[in-house]
CSV table of C-alpha atoms in Angstrom, one decimal:
chain,number,residue,atom,x,y,z
A,1,MET,CA,10.3,-12.1,-14.6
A,2,ARG,CA,13.1,-13.3,-11.5
A,3,LEU,CA,13.5,-14.4,-8.6
A,4,PHE,CA,14.9,-11.3,-6.8
A,5,ASN,CA,17.2,-12.9,-3.7
A,6,ARG,CA,17.5,-10.1,-1.7
A,7,HIS,CA,11.9,-3.2,-1.3
A,8,ILE,CA,4.6,14.7,24.5
A,9,ARG,CA,7.0,15.6,25.4
A,10,ILE,CA,10.4,14.5,26.7
A,11,GLY,CA,11.1,14.2,29.7
A,12,ALA,CA,14.1,15.4,32.1
A,13,ALA,CA,15.7,12.0,32.6
A,14,ALA,CA,18.9,10.8,30.9
A,15,LEU,CA,18.6,8.7,28.0
A,16,ALA,CA,20.0,5.2,29.0
A,17,LEU,CA,20.0,2.5,26.3
A,18,ALA,CA,21.7,-0.8,28.1
A,19,SER,CA,24.6,-2.6,25.8
A,20,ALA,CA,22.9,-6.6,24.7
A,21,ALA,CA,25.4,-8.0,27.5
A,22,ALA,CA,24.6,-5.4,29.7
A,23,ALA,CA,22.0,-7.2,32.9
A,24,CYS,CA,18.5,-6.2,33.1
A,25,SER,CA,17.6,-2.8,35.3
A,26,GLY,CA,15.5,-3.8,37.6
A,27,GLY,CA,11.3,-4.1,38.4
A,28,GLY,CA,11.2,0.0,38.2
A,29,ALA,CA,8.5,1.3,35.5
A,30,GLN,CA,10.5,3.2,33.1
A,31,GLU,CA,11.4,6.3,33.0
A,32,PRO,CA,9.6,8.9,30.7
A,33,GLY,CA,13.0,9.5,27.2
A,34,THR,CA,14.9,6.0,29.0
A,35,VAL,CA,15.3,3.6,26.9
A,36,GLN,CA,15.8,0.0,27.9
A,37,ILE,CA,17.4,-2.5,25.9
A,38,ALA,CA,17.8,-5.8,27.6
A,39,PRO,CA,19.9,-8.9,27.0
A,40,GLY,CA,19.3,-10.1,23.4
A,41,ASP,CA,17.0,-7.5,22.5
A,42,ALA,CA,20.0,-6.2,20.5
A,43,GLU,CA,19.0,-8.9,18.3
A,44,VAL,CA,15.3,-7.9,17.3
A,45,LEU,CA,16.9,-4.3,16.9
A,46,GLY,CA,19.2,-5.2,14.3
A,47,GLY,CA,22.5,-5.2,16.3
A,48,LYS,CA,25.2,-3.0,17.8
A,49,ALA,CA,25.9,-0.4,15.3
A,50,ALA,CA,22.3,0.0,14.6
A,51,VAL,CA,22.0,-0.1,18.4
A,52,ASP,CA,24.3,2.6,18.5
A,53,ALA,CA,22.8,4.9,15.7
A,54,MET,CA,19.8,4.5,17.7
A,55,THR,CA,21.3,6.1,20.7
A,56,GLY,CA,22.2,9.0,19.4
A,57,LEU,CA,19.4,10.0,17.6
A,58,TYR,CA,17.1,9.3,20.4
A,59,GLN,CA,19.9,11.4,22.7
A,60,ALA,CA,20.2,13.8,19.7
A,61,ALA,CA,16.1,14.5,19.6
A,62,GLN,CA,15.7,14.5,23.6
A,63,ARG,CA,18.6,17.3,23.1
A,64,ALA,CA,16.9,19.0,20.8
A,65,GLY,CA,13.2,18.6,21.9
A,66,GLN,CA,12.1,17.4,19.2
A,67,SER,CA,8.8,15.1,21.0
A,68,GLU,CA,7.2,13.9,17.7
A,69,VAL,CA,7.3,12.5,14.3
A,70,VAL,CA,5.4,13.4,11.7
A,71,VAL,CA,4.6,11.1,8.4
A,72,TYR,CA,2.6,12.1,5.4
A,73,GLY,CA,1.0,9.4,3.9
A,74,PRO,CA,-2.3,6.8,1.8
A,75,GLY,CA,-1.5,3.6,4.5
A,76,GLU,CA,-0.5,6.1,7.8
A,77,GLU,CA,-4.5,4.6,9.7
A,78,ASP,CA,-3.0,1.4,8.8
A,79,ARG,CA,-0.1,0.9,10.8
A,80,ARG,CA,-1.1,2.6,13.4
A,81,PRO,CA,-0.4,-0.9,15.5
A,82,ALA,CA,3.6,-0.5,14.3
A,83,TYR,CA,4.1,3.1,15.2
A,84,ASP,CA,2.8,1.9,19.2
A,85,LYS,CA,5.7,-0.3,19.5
A,86,PHE,CA,8.2,2.6,18.3
A,87,GLU,CA,6.3,4.5,20.9
A,88,GLU,CA,7.1,1.9,23.5
A,89,ARG,CA,10.5,1.3,22.0
A,90,PHE,CA,10.9,5.1,22.3
A,91,PRO,CA,8.9,7.6,25.3
A,92,GLY,CA,8.5,10.1,24.7
A,93,ILE,CA,8.6,10.9,20.6
A,94,GLU,CA,5.3,10.1,19.3
A,95,VAL,CA,4.5,9.5,16.0
A,96,ARG,CA,2.1,11.5,14.3
A,97,GLY,CA,1.0,9.8,11.1
A,98,GLU,CA,-1.4,12.4,8.7
A,99,PHE,CA,-3.2,9.6,5.9
A,100,PHE,CA,-2.8,11.8,2.8
A,101,VAL,CA,-3.3,10.6,-0.9
A,102,GLY,CA,-1.3,11.3,-4.0
A,103,PRO,CA,-2.5,14.8,-5.0
A,104,GLU,CA,-3.5,15.8,-2.1
A,105,MET,CA,-0.3,14.8,-0.2
A,106,THR,CA,1.4,16.7,-2.6
A,107,SER,CA,-0.6,19.5,-2.6
A,108,LYS,CA,-0.1,19.2,1.2
A,109,ILE,CA,3.8,18.5,1.1
A,110,ASN,CA,3.8,21.9,-2.2
A,111,GLN,CA,2.1,24.1,0.7
A,112,GLU,CA,4.5,24.0,3.3
A,113,PHE,CA,7.2,24.1,0.8
A,114,ALA,CA,6.1,28.0,-1.3
A,115,THR,CA,5.3,29.4,2.6
A,116,GLY,CA,8.3,27.7,4.5
A,117,LYS,CA,5.9,26.6,7.5
A,118,HIS,CA,7.1,22.8,7.4
A,119,ILE,CA,4.2,20.3,9.6
A,120,ALA,CA,5.6,17.4,7.6
A,121,ASP,CA,8.5,15.8,8.7
A,122,ILE,CA,8.4,11.8,6.4
A,123,ALA,CA,6.6,11.7,3.1
A,124,GLN,CA,5.7,8.0,3.1
A,125,SER,CA,4.2,6.7,0.4
A,126,GLY,CA,4.6,4.7,-3.7
A,127,ASP,CA,6.9,5.6,-6.0
A,128,THR,CA,5.2,7.7,-8.0
A,129,ALA,CA,4.2,10.3,-5.4
A,130,ILE,CA,7.4,9.8,-3.8
A,131,ALA,CA,9.4,10.4,-7.6
A,132,PRO,CA,8.8,14.3,-8.4
A,133,TYR,CA,10.3,15.2,-4.7
A,134,LEU,CA,13.2,13.2,-6.0
A,135,GLU,CA,13.2,15.3,-9.0
A,136,GLN,CA,13.0,18.3,-7.4
A,137,ASN,CA,15.4,17.8,-4.9
A,138,ARG,CA,13.2,18.4,-1.9
A,139,LEU,CA,14.6,15.0,0.7
A,140,GLU,CA,17.3,15.3,2.7
A,141,LYS,CA,19.3,12.0,1.9
A,142,PHE,CA,19.7,9.7,5.0
A,143,VAL,CA,20.9,6.0,5.4
A,144,PRO,CA,19.9,4.6,7.9
A,145,ALA,CA,22.0,1.7,9.5
A,146,THR,CA,18.8,-0.6,10.6
A,147,ALA,CA,18.7,-0.9,6.8
A,148,GLU,CA,21.6,-2.8,6.5
A,149,GLY,CA,21.2,-5.1,3.6
A,150,LEU,CA,17.9,-4.0,2.2
A,151,ASP,CA,17.6,-5.0,-1.7
A,152,PRO,CA,19.2,-2.6,-4.5
A,153,SER,CA,15.4,-2.5,-5.7
A,154,PHE,CA,13.5,-1.6,-2.5
A,155,ARG,CA,15.5,2.7,-2.7
A,156,ASP,CA,16.4,4.6,-4.9
A,157,PRO,CA,20.2,4.3,-7.3
A,158,ASP,CA,21.9,7.1,-4.8
A,159,SER,CA,19.7,6.1,-1.0
A,160,VAL,CA,17.8,9.2,-0.7
A,161,VAL,CA,14.2,7.1,0.0
A,162,HIS,CA,13.9,3.0,0.9
A,163,SER,CA,11.0,1.2,1.9
A,164,SER,CA,10.6,-0.9,5.2
A,165,SER,CA,7.2,-2.3,3.7
A,166,ALA,CA,4.8,-2.8,0.6
A,167,SER,CA,1.3,-2.7,0.4
A,168,THR,CA,0.5,-6.4,-1.0
A,169,PHE,CA,-2.3,-7.0,-3.1
A,170,GLY,CA,-4.4,-9.8,-4.5
A,171,ILE,CA,-7.7,-11.4,-4.9
A,172,LEU,CA,-10.7,-11.0,-2.5
A,173,TYR,CA,-13.5,-13.1,-2.4
A,174,ASN,CA,-16.7,-13.6,-0.3
A,175,THR,CA,-16.4,-17.1,1.9
A,176,GLU,CA,-19.6,-17.4,2.0
A,177,GLN,CA,-19.9,-16.7,-1.8
A,178,VAL,CA,-17.4,-19.2,-3.2
A,179,GLU,CA,-15.7,-21.9,-1.7
A,180,ALA,CA,-11.2,-21.8,-1.6
A,181,ALA,CA,-10.6,-24.5,-4.4
A,182,GLN,CA,-13.1,-22.7,-6.9
A,183,ALA,CA,-11.6,-19.0,-5.5
A,184,PRO,CA,-9.4,-17.6,-8.5
A,185,LYS,CA,-5.2,-18.3,-7.7
A,186,GLY,CA,-3.8,-16.5,-9.9
A,187,TRP,CA,-3.9,-13.2,-11.8
A,188,ASN,CA,-4.4,-15.0,-15.5
A,189,ASP,CA,-7.8,-17.3,-12.7
A,190,LEU,CA,-9.2,-13.5,-13.2
A,191,LEU,CA,-10.6,-13.8,-16.9
A,192,ASP,CA,-12.3,-17.3,-16.5
A,193,PRO,CA,-15.8,-16.8,-18.4
A,194,ARG,CA,-17.2,-17.6,-14.4
A,195,TRP,CA,-16.5,-14.5,-13.0
A,196,ARG,CA,-18.0,-12.5,-15.9
A,197,GLY,CA,-19.9,-9.5,-14.5
A,198,ARG,CA,-19.0,-10.6,-11.2
A,199,MET,CA,-16.0,-8.7,-10.0
A,200,VAL,CA,-15.9,-5.5,-8.5
A,201,MET,CA,-12.3,-3.7,-8.4
A,202,GLU,CA,-11.2,0.1,-7.3
A,203,ASP,CA,-11.5,2.0,-11.2
A,204,PRO,CA,-8.1,1.6,-12.9
A,205,THR,CA,-8.4,4.5,-14.9
A,206,LYS,CA,-7.2,6.7,-12.0
A,207,PHE,CA,-4.0,6.3,-9.7
A,208,GLY,CA,-4.2,3.5,-7.2
A,209,GLY,CA,-3.7,0.6,-5.9
A,210,SER,CA,-6.3,-1.1,-9.0
A,211,PHE,CA,-4.2,0.8,-11.5
A,212,GLY,CA,-1.4,-0.3,-9.7
A,213,THR,CA,-1.2,-3.0,-10.1
A,214,LEU,CA,-2.3,-3.3,-14.0
A,215,ASN,CA,0.8,-1.0,-14.3
A,216,HIS,CA,3.3,-4.0,-12.9
A,217,LEU,CA,1.7,-7.3,-14.3
A,218,MET,CA,3.0,-4.3,-18.1
A,219,PHE,CA,5.9,-3.1,-16.6
A,220,ASP,CA,7.0,-6.5,-16.1
A,221,GLY,CA,6.1,-8.2,-19.4
A,222,GLY,CA,4.7,-11.4,-18.7
A,223,TYR,CA,1.7,-9.0,-19.3
A,224,ASP,CA,0.6,-6.8,-21.9
A,225,GLU,CA,-2.4,-4.9,-23.1
A,226,ARG,CA,-4.4,-7.6,-24.3
A,227,PHE,CA,-4.2,-9.1,-21.0
A,228,VAL,CA,-5.7,-5.6,-19.6
A,229,GLN,CA,-8.8,-5.9,-22.5
A,230,ARG,CA,-9.8,-9.5,-21.9
A,231,LEU,CA,-10.1,-7.8,-18.1
A,232,SER,CA,-12.2,-4.8,-19.0
A,233,ALA,CA,-14.3,-7.3,-21.2
A,234,GLN,CA,-15.2,-9.7,-17.8
A,235,ASN,CA,-17.1,-6.6,-17.0
A,236,VAL,CA,-16.0,-6.7,-13.8
A,237,HIS,CA,-17.9,-3.5,-11.5
A,238,LEU,CA,-15.9,0.2,-11.2
A,239,VAL,CA,-15.9,2.3,-8.3
A,240,ALA,CA,-14.2,4.8,-6.4
A,241,THR,CA,-12.2,3.6,-3.6
A,242,ALA,CA,-10.8,0.3,-3.1
A,243,ALA,CA,-12.5,0.1,0.5
A,244,ALA,CA,-15.7,0.4,-1.5
A,245,SER,CA,-15.1,-2.3,-3.5
A,246,GLY,CA,-13.9,-5.0,0.1
A,247,THR,CA,-17.6,-3.4,0.9
A,248,ALA,CA,-19.2,-4.5,-1.9
A,249,VAL,CA,-17.1,-8.3,-1.2
A,250,ALA,CA,-18.3,-8.7,2.2
A,251,THR,CA,-22.1,-7.8,1.6
A,252,GLY,CA,-22.0,-10.8,-0.9
A,253,GLU,CA,-23.1,-7.3,-3.7
A,254,PHE,CA,-19.6,-9.5,-5.7
A,255,PRO,CA,-18.3,-12.5,-4.8
A,256,VAL,CA,-14.7,-11.7,-5.9
A,257,ALA,CA,-13.3,-8.0,-5.7
A,258,ALA,CA,-10.2,-8.6,-9.2
A,259,THR,CA,-7.6,-6.6,-6.8
A,260,TYR,CA,-7.7,-5.2,-3.1
A,261,PRO,CA,-4.7,-4.6,-0.7
A,262,TYR,CA,-4.2,-7.3,2.0
A,263,SER,CA,-3.4,-4.1,4.7
A,264,PHE,CA,-7.3,-3.4,3.8
A,265,TYR,CA,-8.3,-7.7,4.3
A,266,ILE,CA,-6.7,-7.3,7.8
A,267,ARG,CA,-9.3,-5.2,8.7
A,268,ASP,CA,-12.3,-5.8,7.1
A,269,LYS,CA,-11.5,-9.8,8.7
A,270,ALA,CA,-11.1,-8.1,11.9
A,271,LYS,CA,-14.9,-7.3,12.2
A,272,GLY,CA,-15.9,-10.4,11.0
A,273,ALA,CA,-16.6,-10.0,7.0
A,274,PRO,CA,-16.7,-12.8,5.2
A,275,VAL,CA,-13.8,-12.8,3.5
A,276,GLU,CA,-10.7,-14.3,1.9
A,277,PHE,CA,-8.1,-13.1,0.1
A,278,VAL,CA,-5.3,-14.5,-2.5
A,279,PHE,CA,-2.1,-13.3,-2.8
A,280,PRO,CA,-1.2,-15.1,-6.3
A,281,VAL,CA,1.9,-16.8,-6.7
A,282,ASP,CA,1.2,-17.7,-10.6
A,283,GLY,CA,3.1,-15.3,-12.8
A,284,GLY,CA,4.8,-13.3,-9.7
A,285,ASN,CA,4.3,-11.6,-6.9
A,286,HIS,CA,2.3,-7.4,-7.3
A,287,LEU,CA,4.8,-5.5,-4.5
A,288,SER,CA,3.6,-1.8,-4.1
A,289,PRO,CA,6.8,-0.3,-1.9
A,290,HIS,CA,6.3,3.0,0.4
A,291,TYR,CA,9.6,5.2,0.4
A,292,LEU,CA,10.2,6.4,3.1
A,293,ALA,CA,11.1,9.6,2.3
A,294,LEU,CA,12.7,12.5,4.5
A,295,LEU,CA,11.5,15.8,3.3
A,296,SER,CA,13.9,19.1,3.4
A,297,GLY,CA,13.2,22.1,6.3
A,298,ALA,CA,12.0,18.9,8.2
A,299,PRO,CA,11.1,20.1,11.7
A,300,HIS,CA,11.8,16.9,14.1
A,301,PRO,CA,15.3,15.4,11.4
A,302,ASN,CA,16.1,13.5,14.5
A,303,ALA,CA,13.5,12.1,15.6
A,304,ALA,CA,12.0,11.4,11.9
A,305,LYS,CA,15.5,9.2,11.6
A,306,LEU,CA,14.7,7.1,14.3
A,307,LEU,CA,11.8,5.8,12.6
A,308,THR,CA,13.9,3.7,10.7
A,309,TRP,CA,13.7,1.6,13.3
A,310,LEU,CA,10.8,0.7,11.0
A,311,PHE,CA,13.6,-1.9,9.4
A,312,THR,CA,15.1,-3.4,12.3
A,313,PRO,CA,13.9,-7.8,13.2
A,314,GLU,CA,11.1,-5.9,15.7
A,315,GLY,CA,10.2,-2.7,13.0
A,316,GLN,CA,9.7,-5.5,10.5
A,317,ARG,CA,7.6,-8.1,12.2
A,318,ALA,CA,5.0,-5.1,14.1
A,319,LEU,CA,4.8,-3.9,10.0
A,320,ALA,CA,3.8,-7.6,8.7
A,321,ASP,CA,2.2,-7.8,12.1
A,322,ALA,CA,-0.8,-4.9,10.5
A,323,GLY,CA,-0.1,-5.9,6.9
A,324,TYR,CA,2.2,-4.4,5.1
A,325,TYR,CA,5.2,-7.3,3.7
A,326,PRO,CA,8.2,-6.4,4.8
A,327,THR,CA,11.4,-5.6,3.2
A,328,MET,CA,14.3,-6.6,4.6
A,329,PRO,CA,15.4,-9.9,3.5
A,330,LYS,CA,14.7,-13.6,5.4
A,331,GLY,CA,12.7,-11.2,8.1
A,332,PRO,CA,9.2,-12.1,9.0
A,333,ALA,CA,6.2,-11.9,6.5
A,334,PRO,CA,2.5,-11.5,6.9
A,335,GLY,CA,0.2,-14.1,7.1
A,336,GLU,CA,2.2,-17.0,6.4
A,337,TYR,CA,3.4,-15.7,3.5
A,338,PRO,CA,7.7,-16.4,3.0
A,339,PRO,CA,10.4,-14.2,3.4
A,340,VAL,CA,10.3,-10.9,0.7
A,341,ASP,CA,13.6,-12.0,-0.4
A,342,GLU,CA,12.0,-16.0,-1.4
A,343,LEU,CA,9.5,-14.1,-3.4
A,344,GLU,CA,8.7,-14.5,-7.4
A,345,LEU,CA,8.7,-10.2,-7.5
A,346,LEU,CA,7.7,-8.5,-10.9
A,347,GLU,CA,10.0,-6.6,-12.2
A,348,PRO,CA,11.5,-3.6,-10.0
A,349,PHE,CA,10.0,0.0,-11.2
A,350,PRO,CA,13.1,1.8,-12.0
A,351,ILE,CA,12.0,4.6,-10.0
A,352,ALA,CA,13.7,7.7,-12.1
A,353,LYS,CA,11.2,6.4,-14.7
A,354,VAL,CA,8.7,5.1,-12.9
A,355,ASN,CA,6.1,8.4,-13.8
A,356,ASP,CA,7.1,8.3,-17.9
A,357,ILE,CA,6.4,4.0,-17.8
A,358,SER,CA,2.8,4.8,-15.6
A,359,ALA,CA,1.3,7.4,-17.8
A,360,GLU,CA,1.9,5.3,-21.0
A,361,ASN,CA,0.7,2.0,-19.0
A,362,LEU,CA,-2.9,4.5,-17.7
A,363,ALA,CA,-3.3,5.2,-21.1
A,364,ALA,CA,-3.9,2.5,-22.2
A,365,VAL,CA,-6.0,0.9,-19.1
A,366,LYS,CA,-7.9,3.6,-20.3
A,367,GLU,CA,-8.8,2.9,-23.6
A,368,ALA,CA,-9.3,-0.9,-22.3
A,369,PHE,CA,-11.9,0.0,-19.6
A,370,LYS,CA,-13.7,3.3,-22.1
């Protein structure tokens, strides 16, 4: 284990990106297709080089009539608040996030490549979903100026795909049934006999967040098949989805969900659910990077490249507020957690080998939970 110190239609108005040193424009309403950068805004947009790059992309998108970006992935509903911020910054470009998971997303993208009728611009998902697109040469290389300083663990070796945020997984518990002092604090705490028969989790014998967590713990080397076997021996109740496990905890059916996404917790909490989230610090922090992958044949390539605004301090803050862990060093973090470069992260997967590693670990998990 190691500490990583570093993963609508556009209006006809002309683009006006003022420099950080320029004075703010008057109090008139902002025209569609016009972005005003007030003094000091260059810093929240990543500096002059990033602003210049985004200016060029915005102008190119305008000239080409590219008024939307279509993104496929499993976290698109949760990222909506961040996309709203993007649309405020770049009027006239709408982000259309469409929820697709794993095989469903692959099937949709395969169909678009087979027919030549491309709808998606970007696939934004985890390493096991994105790795095949790299192998099949279905992605366009684009190195964002906004991602300067991104740790190499949050991109592939050839810098084709980059992760602006990661899903954060931890332990969910019902505050009406479990006191904070008694809640599990780390992954090994899930093996405590008092939780036997009292935990729920998404079925880890298929690809998903729960398997992803166990997969990463096993790959890191701090946990092994014996850990998975002991967890299974706790008689954990398995459900089809992570959302279902959260519902089971919120309603009091079970006091603890063994693995749960932080972004789901944010949503549950906003609805008034009596739940709290534990981000395990004992034994390493598990983050699941979501990579931005620009698809070959993207119908809105310049607008799509502009979405790398997500790497800017402003974009990173928006992602943190949506419940995702930003990947830029010294950036914001969700809740009261530290920046990503201060976390003791589990060993990152080599993206070229992740599917082989995952297949081996999935077999072990299936054997343990059979």
